[in-house]
Coordinates of C-alpha atoms in Angstrom, one line a residue:
Chain A
M281 CA 132.0 129.1 110.7
K282 CA 135.4 130.6 111.5
S283 CA 138.2 128.2 112.8
A284 CA 140.5 129.0 115.5
E285 CA 143.4 129.5 113.0
E286 CA 141.3 132.1 111.1
I287 CA 140.6 134.0 114.3
L288 CA 144.2 133.8 115.4
A289 CA 145.3 135.3 111.9
A290 CA 142.6 138.1 112.3
I291 CA 143.9 139.0 115.8
Q292 CA 147.4 139.1 114.6
S293 CA 146.7 141.3 111.6
A294 CA 144.6 143.7 113.8
L295 CA 146.7 143.8 116.9
P296 CA 150.4 142.9 115.6
E297 CA 152.0 143.5 119.0
V298 CA 149.9 141.1 120.8
K299 CA 151.1 137.6 121.7
V300 CA 148.5 134.8 121.0
E301 CA 149.3 131.1 120.7
L302 CA 147.1 128.3 119.2
V303 CA 146.6 125.3 121.6
V304 CA 145.7 122.2 119.6
N305 CA 143.0 120.0 121.2
A306 CA 143.5 116.4 120.0
S307 CA 140.2 115.1 121.1
P308 CA 137.3 114.3 118.6
S309 CA 135.7 117.5 119.6
Q310 CA 138.3 119.6 117.7
Q311 CA 137.7 122.7 119.8
H312 CA 141.2 124.3 119.6
S313 CA 141.8 127.2 121.9
L314 CA 143.9 130.5 121.9
R315 CA 146.2 131.2 124.7
L316 CA 146.4 134.9 125.5
D317 CA 149.1 136.9 127.2
P318 CA 147.4 138.3 130.4
A319 CA 149.0 141.7 129.6
S320 CA 147.2 142.1 126.5
A321 CA 144.0 139.9 127.1
L322 CA 141.7 142.9 127.5
A323 CA 142.6 144.4 124.2
V324 CA 142.0 141.0 122.4
A325 CA 138.7 140.5 124.3
V326 CA 137.5 143.9 123.1
F327 CA 138.6 143.2 119.7
L328 CA 136.7 139.9 119.6
R329 CA 133.6 141.5 121.0
D330 CA 133.4 144.8 119.1
D331 CA 135.0 144.2 115.7
P332 CA 132.2 143.7 113.1
T333 CA 134.0 140.8 111.5
M334 CA 134.2 139.0 114.9
G335 CA 131.2 139.8 116.9
F336 CA 131.6 137.5 119.8
D337 CA 129.1 139.3 121.9
Y338 CA 128.4 136.3 124.1
C339 CA 130.8 134.8 126.6
S340 CA 128.9 131.7 127.7
N341 CA 131.4 130.0 130.1
A342 CA 134.3 131.0 132.2
T343 CA 136.0 128.4 134.4
G344 CA 139.4 127.7 136.1
V345 CA 141.7 124.7 135.8
D346 CA 144.3 123.8 138.2
W347 CA 147.7 122.4 136.9
P348 CA 149.8 121.6 140.0
D349 CA 153.6 121.2 139.9
K350 CA 154.5 117.8 138.4
E351 CA 157.6 115.7 138.3
V352 CA 158.7 115.2 134.8
T353 CA 161.1 112.4 133.9
E354 CA 163.3 113.2 130.9
K355 CA 165.9 111.0 129.3
V356 CA 169.2 112.8 129.1
K357 CA 172.3 111.5 127.4
V358 CA 175.2 111.4 129.8
S359 CA 178.8 110.2 129.1
K360 CA 179.7 107.5 131.5
V361 CA 182.5 105.0 132.0
V362 CA 180.9 101.5 131.4
D363 CA 183.2 98.6 131.6
G364 CA 186.3 100.8 131.3
V365 CA 185.0 102.5 128.0
E366 CA 183.5 105.9 128.0
Q367 CA 180.0 105.8 126.4
L368 CA 177.0 107.9 125.9
V369 CA 174.3 106.5 128.1
E370 CA 170.6 107.6 128.3
E371 CA 169.7 108.3 131.9
P372 CA 166.3 109.3 133.4
V373 CA 166.5 112.8 135.0
K374 CA 163.7 114.1 137.2
R375 CA 162.8 117.7 137.3
I376 CA 159.9 119.7 138.7
Q377 CA 157.8 121.5 136.2
S378 CA 156.1 124.3 138.0
G379 CA 152.3 124.6 138.1
Y380 CA 150.0 127.3 137.1
L381 CA 146.3 128.2 137.3
E382 CA 144.4 128.7 134.1
A383 CA 141.2 130.6 133.2
V384 CA 139.1 129.3 130.3
Y385 CA 136.5 131.3 128.3
H386 CA 134.0 130.0 125.8
L387 CA 132.7 132.6 123.4
F388 CA 129.8 132.4 121.0
S389 CA 128.1 134.9 118.7
M390 CA 124.5 135.9 118.9
K391 CA 124.5 138.8 116.5
Q392 CA 125.3 136.7 113.3
G393 CA 122.0 135.0 113.8
P394 CA 121.1 131.3 113.6
G395 CA 122.5 129.4 110.8
N396 CA 126.1 130.6 110.5
E397 CA 127.0 130.4 114.1
P398 CA 130.7 130.1 115.0
G399 CA 131.3 127.2 117.4
P400 CA 132.9 127.8 120.7
V401 CA 136.0 130.2 120.5
V402 CA 138.1 129.1 123.5
L403 CA 140.3 131.6 125.2
R404 CA 142.8 130.6 127.9
M405 CA 145.1 132.5 130.3
R406 CA 147.7 131.2 132.7
T407 CA 149.0 132.7 135.9
V408 CA 152.7 132.7 136.6
N409 CA 152.5 130.2 139.4
R410 CA 150.0 128.8 142.0
T411 CA 151.2 130.7 145.0
D412 CA 151.9 134.4 145.0
Q413 CA 151.5 135.5 141.4
V414 CA 147.9 134.5 140.7
Q415 CA 146.7 137.7 139.1
L416 CA 144.9 137.8 135.8
P417 CA 143.0 140.6 134.1
S418 CA 139.2 140.4 134.6
L419 CA 137.1 140.2 131.5
T420 CA 133.9 141.2 133.4
P421 CA 134.2 144.8 131.9
V422 CA 133.9 143.3 128.5
W423 CA 131.4 140.5 129.0
R424 CA 129.2 141.0 132.1
S425 CA 128.2 137.3 131.9
V426 CA 131.5 136.3 133.6
E427 CA 130.9 138.5 136.7
F428 CA 129.7 135.6 138.9
Q429 CA 131.8 133.0 137.2
E430 CA 135.0 134.9 137.8
R431 CA 133.9 135.3 141.5
E432 CA 133.6 131.6 141.5
I433 CA 137.0 131.0 140.0
F434 CA 138.4 133.4 142.6
D435 CA 136.5 131.5 145.3
L436 CA 137.3 127.9 144.2
F437 CA 140.7 128.2 142.5
G438 CA 142.2 131.4 144.0
I439 CA 142.9 133.4 140.8
V440 CA 142.8 137.2 141.6
F441 CA 141.0 139.0 138.8
T442 CA 142.3 142.6 138.6
G443 CA 139.7 145.0 137.4
H444 CA 136.8 142.9 138.6
P445 CA 134.1 145.2 140.1
D446 CA 133.1 143.1 142.9
L447 CA 135.6 140.3 143.6
R448 CA 134.3 138.4 146.7
R449 CA 133.8 134.8 147.5
I450 CA 130.4 133.5 146.0
L451 CA 129.8 130.0 147.1
M452 CA 132.1 129.5 150.2
W453 CA 131.6 131.8 153.2
D454 CA 133.6 135.0 153.4
E455 CA 135.9 133.8 156.2
Y456 CA 137.0 130.7 154.4
E457 CA 140.7 130.6 153.6
D458 CA 141.3 127.7 151.3
H459 CA 140.4 127.1 147.6
P460 CA 138.5 123.8 147.4
M461 CA 138.9 123.1 143.7
R462 CA 142.6 123.0 143.7
K463 CA 144.0 119.6 143.2
D464 CA 146.0 119.5 146.4
Y465 CA 143.1 120.6 148.5
V466 CA 142.9 118.5 151.6
D467 CA 139.4 117.9 153.2
P468 CA 139.0 119.2 156.7
D469 CA 138.5 116.7 159.5
D470 CA 135.3 118.5 160.7
Y471 CA 133.3 119.9 157.9
E472 CA 131.1 121.6 160.4
Y473 CA 133.7 123.4 162.3
E474 CA 133.9 127.2 162.2
P475 CA 135.1 129.5 164.8
T476 CA 132.2 130.9 166.9
P477 CA 131.9 133.5 169.6
H478 CA 131.3 130.7 171.9
D479 CA 134.9 129.5 171.6
E480 CA 136.0 132.8 173.0
V481 CA 133.6 132.6 175.9
L482 CA 135.1 129.1 176.7
K483 CA 138.6 130.5 176.6
R484 CA 137.8 133.4 178.9
A485 CA 136.1 131.0 181.3
E486 CA 139.2 128.9 181.2
E487 CA 141.5 131.9 181.9
H488 CA 139.2 133.0 184.7
K489 CA 139.3 129.5 186.4
T490 CA 143.1 129.4 186.4
K491 CA 143.2 132.9 187.7
T492 CA 140.8 132.2 190.5
A493 CA 142.8 129.0 191.3
E494 CA 145.9 131.0 191.6
V495 CA 144.3 133.6 193.8
A496 CA 142.9 130.9 196.1
Q497 CA 146.4 129.5 196.6
Chain B
M550 CA 149.1 148.5 125.4
S551 CA 147.2 151.8 125.4
A552 CA 143.9 151.6 127.3
T553 CA 141.1 151.0 124.8
A554 CA 137.8 152.5 125.2
F555 CA 134.8 150.1 125.1
K556 CA 131.3 149.8 126.4
S557 CA 131.0 148.1 129.7
Y558 CA 127.6 147.1 131.2
R559 CA 127.2 147.9 134.8
P560 CA 124.0 148.3 136.9
P561 CA 123.0 151.9 137.4
V562 CA 123.6 153.6 140.8
F563 CA 120.5 154.6 142.6
E564 CA 120.6 157.3 145.2
A565 CA 118.5 157.5 148.2
D566 CA 116.1 160.5 148.3
G567 CA 118.0 162.0 151.2
D568 CA 115.6 161.7 154.2
G569 CA 118.2 159.4 155.8
E570 CA 115.9 156.5 156.0
V571 CA 117.4 153.5 154.1
L572 CA 116.3 150.1 155.3
E573 CA 118.5 147.1 154.5
V574 CA 116.5 143.9 154.4
A575 CA 117.9 140.4 154.0
M576 CA 115.2 138.7 151.8
G577 CA 115.9 135.0 152.5
P578 CA 117.5 132.5 152.8
H579 CA 114.1 131.2 154.3
H580 CA 111.9 133.5 152.4
P581 CA 109.0 131.5 150.8
S582 CA 109.4 133.1 147.4
T583 CA 113.2 132.3 147.0
H584 CA 112.5 128.7 145.6
G585 CA 114.9 127.3 148.2
V586 CA 117.7 128.8 150.0
F587 CA 118.7 132.0 148.3
R588 CA 119.3 135.5 149.8
M589 CA 118.9 139.0 148.5
D590 CA 120.4 141.8 150.5
V591 CA 118.1 144.6 149.6
A592 CA 118.5 148.2 150.4
L593 CA 115.1 150.1 150.4
D594 CA 114.3 153.7 150.2
G595 CA 110.7 153.7 151.2
E596 CA 109.3 150.9 149.0
R597 CA 111.8 151.6 146.2
V598 CA 114.8 149.2 145.8
I599 CA 118.0 151.1 145.5
K600 CA 120.5 148.2 145.9
L601 CA 120.3 144.5 145.6
K602 CA 123.0 142.0 146.1
P603 CA 122.3 138.3 145.6
V604 CA 123.9 135.9 148.1
F605 CA 124.6 132.2 147.1
G606 CA 126.1 129.1 148.5
Y607 CA 123.7 127.7 151.0
L608 CA 123.3 124.7 148.9
H609 CA 126.9 124.3 147.7
R610 CA 128.3 120.8 147.8
N611 CA 131.0 121.1 145.2
H612 CA 129.4 118.9 142.7
E613 CA 132.5 119.6 140.3
K614 CA 135.0 118.3 142.8
I615 CA 132.9 115.2 143.6
A616 CA 132.6 114.6 139.9
E617 CA 136.4 114.9 139.3
K618 CA 137.0 112.0 141.9
A619 CA 134.3 109.7 140.4
S620 CA 134.3 108.0 136.9
Y621 CA 132.6 109.6 134.0
L622 CA 129.5 107.4 134.4
A623 CA 129.2 107.9 138.1
S624 CA 128.5 111.6 137.6
M625 CA 125.6 110.8 135.5
P626 CA 123.1 110.2 138.4
Y627 CA 124.6 113.3 140.2
T628 CA 123.6 115.6 137.2
D629 CA 119.9 114.8 138.1
R630 CA 120.4 116.8 141.3
L631 CA 121.5 120.0 139.5
D632 CA 118.2 121.2 138.3
Y633 CA 115.9 118.6 139.9
F634 CA 112.9 119.7 137.7
C635 CA 114.6 118.8 134.5
S636 CA 116.9 115.7 135.2
L637 CA 116.6 114.4 131.7
T638 CA 117.9 117.6 130.1
N639 CA 120.8 117.5 132.5
N640 CA 121.6 114.0 131.5
W641 CA 121.4 114.9 127.9
A642 CA 123.8 117.9 128.3
Y643 CA 126.4 115.7 130.1
A644 CA 126.1 112.9 127.8
L645 CA 126.5 115.3 124.8
A646 CA 129.7 116.8 126.2
V647 CA 131.2 113.2 126.9
E648 CA 130.2 112.2 123.4
K649 CA 132.0 115.2 121.9
L650 CA 135.0 114.3 124.1
A651 CA 135.1 110.7 123.1
G652 CA 133.7 110.9 119.5
L653 CA 130.7 108.7 120.2
E654 CA 127.6 108.4 117.7
V655 CA 124.2 108.2 118.9
P656 CA 121.8 105.8 117.2
E657 CA 118.8 107.3 115.6
R658 CA 116.1 105.7 118.0
A659 CA 118.1 107.0 121.0
E660 CA 118.0 110.6 119.6
Y661 CA 114.3 110.3 119.1
I662 CA 113.8 109.2 122.6
R663 CA 116.0 112.0 123.9
V664 CA 114.0 114.5 122.0
I665 CA 110.7 113.2 123.3
T666 CA 111.8 113.0 126.9
A667 CA 113.5 116.5 126.8
E668 CA 110.4 118.1 125.3
L669 CA 108.2 116.6 127.9
T670 CA 110.7 117.9 130.5
R671 CA 110.5 121.3 129.0
I672 CA 106.6 121.3 129.0
Q673 CA 106.5 120.3 132.6
N674 CA 109.2 122.8 133.7
H675 CA 107.5 125.7 132.1
A676 CA 104.1 124.7 133.4
S677 CA 105.5 124.6 136.8
A678 CA 107.4 128.0 136.4
I679 CA 104.3 129.6 135.5
G680 CA 102.5 128.1 138.4
F681 CA 105.2 129.3 140.9
L682 CA 105.1 132.8 139.3
M683 CA 101.3 132.9 139.9
Q684 CA 101.7 131.7 143.4
E685 CA 104.1 134.6 144.1
M686 CA 101.6 136.9 142.6
G687 CA 99.1 135.9 145.2
A688 CA 97.1 133.3 143.0
S689 CA 97.6 130.8 145.7
G690 CA 97.0 127.3 144.6
T691 CA 94.9 127.1 141.4
P692 CA 97.4 127.8 138.6
L693 CA 100.1 125.8 140.3
M694 CA 97.8 122.9 140.9
Y695 CA 96.7 122.8 137.3
A696 CA 100.3 122.8 136.4
F697 CA 101.1 120.1 138.8
R698 CA 98.2 117.9 137.6
E699 CA 99.7 117.9 134.1
R700 CA 103.3 117.6 135.4
E701 CA 102.2 114.5 137.4
K702 CA 101.1 112.8 134.3
I703 CA 104.4 113.4 132.7
L704 CA 106.3 112.3 135.7
D705 CA 104.3 109.0 135.6
V706 CA 105.6 108.2 132.2
F707 CA 109.1 109.2 133.2
E708 CA 108.7 106.7 136.2
E709 CA 107.6 103.9 133.8
L710 CA 110.5 104.6 131.5
T711 CA 113.4 105.3 133.9
G712 CA 112.3 104.0 137.3
S713 CA 112.2 107.3 138.9
R714 CA 110.0 110.4 138.8
M715 CA 112.4 113.1 139.2
M716 CA 115.9 111.5 139.5
C717 CA 115.9 109.8 136.0
N718 CA 119.4 108.9 135.5
Y719 CA 118.4 107.8 132.0
M720 CA 121.0 108.8 129.3
R721 CA 124.2 107.1 128.6
F722 CA 127.2 108.1 126.6
G723 CA 126.2 107.1 123.1
G724 CA 122.6 106.4 123.8
C725 CA 120.0 105.7 126.4
R726 CA 119.9 103.2 129.3
V727 CA 116.8 101.1 128.6
E728 CA 114.4 100.4 125.8
L729 CA 110.9 101.9 125.9
P730 CA 108.4 99.8 127.8
K731 CA 105.5 98.3 125.9
G732 CA 102.7 100.7 125.2
W733 CA 104.7 103.6 126.5
L734 CA 104.6 105.7 123.3
E735 CA 100.7 105.2 123.3
K736 CA 100.6 106.8 126.8
V737 CA 102.8 109.7 125.7
K738 CA 100.5 110.2 122.7
V739 CA 97.5 110.4 125.0
I740 CA 99.2 113.0 127.2
V741 CA 100.4 115.0 124.2
A742 CA 96.9 115.0 122.8
G743 CA 95.7 116.4 126.1
L744 CA 98.4 119.2 126.3
P745 CA 96.9 121.8 124.0
G746 CA 93.7 121.7 126.1
F747 CA 95.7 122.3 129.1
I748 CA 97.6 125.2 127.6
D749 CA 94.3 126.6 126.5
E750 CA 93.1 126.3 130.0
V751 CA 96.1 128.1 131.5
E752 CA 95.8 130.9 128.9
A753 CA 92.0 131.3 129.6
L754 CA 92.8 131.7 133.2
L755 CA 95.8 133.9 133.0
T756 CA 96.7 135.6 129.7
G757 CA 93.9 138.2 129.7
N758 CA 93.9 138.3 133.5
E759 CA 93.7 141.9 134.8
I760 CA 95.8 141.2 137.9
L761 CA 98.6 139.6 136.0
M762 CA 98.6 142.3 133.4
A763 CA 98.7 145.0 136.1
R764 CA 101.5 143.4 138.0
A765 CA 103.6 142.1 135.3
Q766 CA 103.4 144.5 132.3
G767 CA 106.3 147.0 132.3
V768 CA 107.9 145.5 135.3
G769 CA 111.3 144.0 135.5
I770 CA 112.3 145.2 131.9
L771 CA 115.4 143.6 130.5
K772 CA 117.0 145.3 127.4
P773 CA 118.3 142.9 124.7
D774 CA 121.9 144.4 124.7
L775 CA 122.3 143.9 128.3
A776 CA 120.8 140.5 128.1
I777 CA 123.3 139.4 125.5
N778 CA 126.3 141.0 127.3
A779 CA 125.3 139.4 130.7
G780 CA 125.0 136.0 129.0
I781 CA 121.3 135.6 129.7
T782 CA 119.9 132.4 127.9
G783 CA 116.6 130.5 127.6
P784 CA 113.2 132.1 127.8
M785 CA 114.5 135.2 129.5
L786 CA 116.6 136.1 126.6
R787 CA 114.0 135.4 124.1
A788 CA 111.5 137.5 126.0
A789 CA 113.9 140.4 125.6
G790 CA 113.6 139.8 121.8
V791 CA 116.9 138.1 121.0
N792 CA 116.5 135.3 118.5
Y793 CA 118.8 132.6 120.0
D794 CA 117.7 129.1 120.6
I795 CA 120.5 126.5 120.7
R796 CA 118.2 123.9 119.3
K797 CA 118.0 126.1 116.2
V798 CA 121.7 127.3 116.3
D799 CA 123.6 124.2 117.1
H800 CA 121.1 121.7 115.7
Y801 CA 122.3 119.2 118.2
G802 CA 120.7 115.8 118.2
I803 CA 118.1 115.7 115.5
Y804 CA 116.4 119.1 116.1
D805 CA 116.9 120.1 112.4
R806 CA 114.3 117.5 111.4
F807 CA 111.4 119.2 113.3
K808 CA 109.4 122.2 112.4
F809 CA 109.1 124.6 115.2
R810 CA 109.3 128.3 115.8
V811 CA 111.1 130.3 118.3
P812 CA 108.8 132.8 120.0
L813 CA 110.2 136.2 120.8
G814 CA 109.1 138.9 123.2
D815 CA 108.8 142.7 122.6
H816 CA 109.2 144.3 126.0
G817 CA 111.3 142.0 128.0
D818 CA 109.1 142.3 131.1
I819 CA 107.5 139.7 133.3
Y820 CA 104.5 139.3 131.1
D821 CA 106.6 138.6 128.1
R822 CA 108.5 135.9 130.1
Y823 CA 105.2 134.4 131.0
M824 CA 104.0 134.5 127.5
I825 CA 107.1 133.1 126.0
R826 CA 106.9 130.1 128.3
V827 CA 103.3 129.4 127.1
L828 CA 104.3 129.7 123.5
E829 CA 107.3 127.5 123.9
M830 CA 105.1 124.8 125.5
R831 CA 102.9 124.9 122.3
E832 CA 106.1 124.6 120.1
S833 CA 107.3 121.7 122.3
V834 CA 103.8 119.9 121.7
R835 CA 104.3 120.5 117.9
I836 CA 107.8 118.8 118.1
L837 CA 106.3 115.9 120.2
E838 CA 103.6 115.5 117.6
Q839 CA 106.2 115.1 114.8
A840 CA 108.7 113.0 116.8
I841 CA 106.4 110.3 118.2
P842 CA 105.0 108.9 114.9
D843 CA 108.5 109.2 113.3
I844 CA 110.4 107.1 115.8
P845 CA 112.4 104.3 114.0
A846 CA 113.3 100.9 115.3
G847 CA 116.8 99.9 116.1
P848 CA 119.5 99.9 118.8
I849 CA 119.5 102.5 121.5
M850 CA 123.1 102.4 122.3
D851 CA 126.3 103.1 120.3
P852 CA 128.2 99.7 120.1
K853 CA 131.5 101.6 120.6
S854 CA 130.5 103.0 123.9
K855 CA 131.8 101.2 126.9
V856 CA 130.3 101.1 130.4
R857 CA 133.3 99.5 132.1
G858 CA 136.8 101.0 131.6
F859 CA 135.5 104.1 129.8
R860 CA 138.7 106.3 129.1
P861 CA 138.4 109.1 126.6
K862 CA 141.7 110.4 124.9
V863 CA 143.4 113.4 126.2
G864 CA 141.7 116.5 125.2
E865 CA 138.7 118.7 126.1
A866 CA 135.2 119.5 125.0
Y867 CA 132.4 121.9 125.7
G868 CA 129.0 120.5 125.0
R869 CA 125.7 122.6 125.5
I870 CA 122.0 122.2 125.1
E871 CA 119.0 124.4 125.4
A872 CA 117.7 123.2 128.7
P873 CA 114.4 124.7 129.8
K874 CA 116.0 127.3 131.9
G875 CA 118.7 128.3 129.3
E876 CA 122.1 127.1 128.0
L877 CA 123.2 124.3 130.0
G878 CA 126.7 123.4 129.2
F879 CA 129.4 120.9 130.3
Y880 CA 133.1 121.5 130.0
L881 CA 135.4 118.4 130.4
I882 CA 139.0 118.0 130.3
S883 CA 140.3 114.4 129.9
D884 CA 143.8 113.4 130.9
G885 CA 143.3 109.9 129.6
S886 CA 142.2 108.4 132.8
G887 CA 139.0 106.9 134.1
N888 CA 137.7 110.2 135.6
P889 CA 137.6 113.7 134.3
Y890 CA 140.5 115.9 135.1
R891 CA 138.2 119.0 135.0
Y892 CA 134.4 118.9 135.1
R893 CA 132.5 122.1 134.9
V894 CA 128.8 122.8 134.7
R895 CA 127.7 126.0 133.1
P896 CA 124.6 126.6 135.1
P897 CA 121.9 128.8 133.4
S898 CA 120.2 129.5 136.7
L899 CA 123.3 131.2 138.1
I900 CA 124.2 133.3 135.1
N901 CA 120.5 134.4 134.6
L902 CA 120.6 136.0 138.0
T903 CA 123.5 138.3 136.9
V904 CA 121.0 140.9 135.9
L905 CA 118.7 140.5 138.8
E906 CA 119.9 143.8 140.3
D907 CA 119.5 145.7 137.1
M908 CA 115.9 144.5 136.7
C909 CA 114.9 145.2 140.3
L910 CA 116.5 148.7 140.8
G911 CA 113.9 151.3 141.1
Q912 CA 111.0 148.8 141.4
N913 CA 108.9 148.3 144.4
V914 CA 110.0 145.6 146.9
A915 CA 106.8 143.6 146.2
D916 CA 107.9 143.4 142.5
V917 CA 111.2 141.9 143.4
V918 CA 109.5 138.8 144.3
L919 CA 107.8 138.7 140.9
I920 CA 111.0 139.5 139.0
F921 CA 112.9 136.9 140.8
G922 CA 110.1 134.4 140.2
S923 CA 110.0 135.3 136.5
V924 CA 113.7 134.3 136.1
D925 CA 112.9 130.6 136.9
I926 CA 115.9 129.2 138.8
V927 CA 116.6 126.1 140.8
L928 CA 119.0 126.4 143.7
G929 CA 120.3 123.0 143.2
E930 CA 121.8 124.3 140.0
V931 CA 122.8 127.8 141.2
D932 CA 124.9 126.5 144.1
R933 CA 126.0 123.1 142.8

């Protein structure tokens, strides 16, 4: 079984210009992950799938994670006059750490057969922010199994996968506008509400009523 | 980066024959063969399918969001509602993921109970799947009722053990919820002793059946390389001839202690999927026959596991099992609080539908119903 460090070393020796980072997972599961640069993610994915020493032909799971903006409190040393003497004092300073959306992929290998199966290789990619720069490269051309799962991430998290063959909403209806799995999603007051042609008929009837009332006067 | 050339798997494009008559049909969401509320938008040229787009979401309730707002344990009964045929394997997959996340051990007796209940679940799921497939083939009633007769016996022992026939809510992080009732194992032994007779009965009725062979052989073929790339798991993958069973690969639980084989198909057609399910039922009976006499005495819960105030350390884990329908995985991220920061279900039913279009293109519209039935899905898991 290959560890995440060995796979990282293999990627770096085969594709030297690619940026990959190891993300350590502190939980007892010990499933460390590799953070890819979105610009070169497709090349790494193809390497992991097609290179005979890797052979991760099976991408099992793809999902999104939302990391909203958060307020971080840091202690900064500030020189301050205390009791007439200038001193270095630690003061808490608050700053906003900007949030991002993350896509996570779990890879396995079917080729190497039962017995020497590498555990999940976890790939992660981050968007720049959560509002306007939410594009990530789609891995559907490499692993067809994430076709519906990337559509689901697009639907529920709002990550736009460039290069996806059929990027539409999958679980929510097409006219829906929000992304329900985001942490700042607000539940609607009326779950059943959706605009219907009937609303327009009512609006026209109202206009007609006011118009006829004006004419009658 | 220069663009690298690599193989990509897309469904083939089928052209209409050019007489200008292409019929677009919405099969579902209330079509009797769709196992619930599922829609296929099909384009037909005569009787030939030239395009098929599955439409999901009619049963969507955002299970994942609800689970992120609840404590870890509070999602356990909700996993029953994913694939409501196999609540015990859903429980197991979730418990396994949390045990990886929190580093809990499972006592031996609980592992045996898990294997016994999971294999019983697999048998009743495969029996019902075959029954539904035959129902869709036009054998209305008999095979399905044979399957349900057997399933009812299994559900009775589930009810005695867990209090519920289908919504079992039985497994806990680090063990199982309650001890086996007195005489329960004897009842299971009687059921297991009767199962080979039942499988023989199914085979006598169906395996050599001319109608089944005529309708199922050579229809809905799935090639192994596409099956791997599209992430197909479970009996569908093995019917395509790929030797991949997570019980053998991961040895989760105590599956390395039992002798069983992984049946594989040759052609990847509907008939192979039927046959794989029959053979897997036989292998499950073998596992049960080994597990029931071996079951040790002892505790059924890890003493480290806590019901109240359960807060795993910061981190993440992906746990997966071989559920009757394929790989059921749970991906959890903990931020150290009492409820998961991210809770993700990897649904085998949804991902096995990725290749529905590839299998149906060029087939007759009547075969679409059969191909869809041979995938064996539950909409509660597809839509979540």
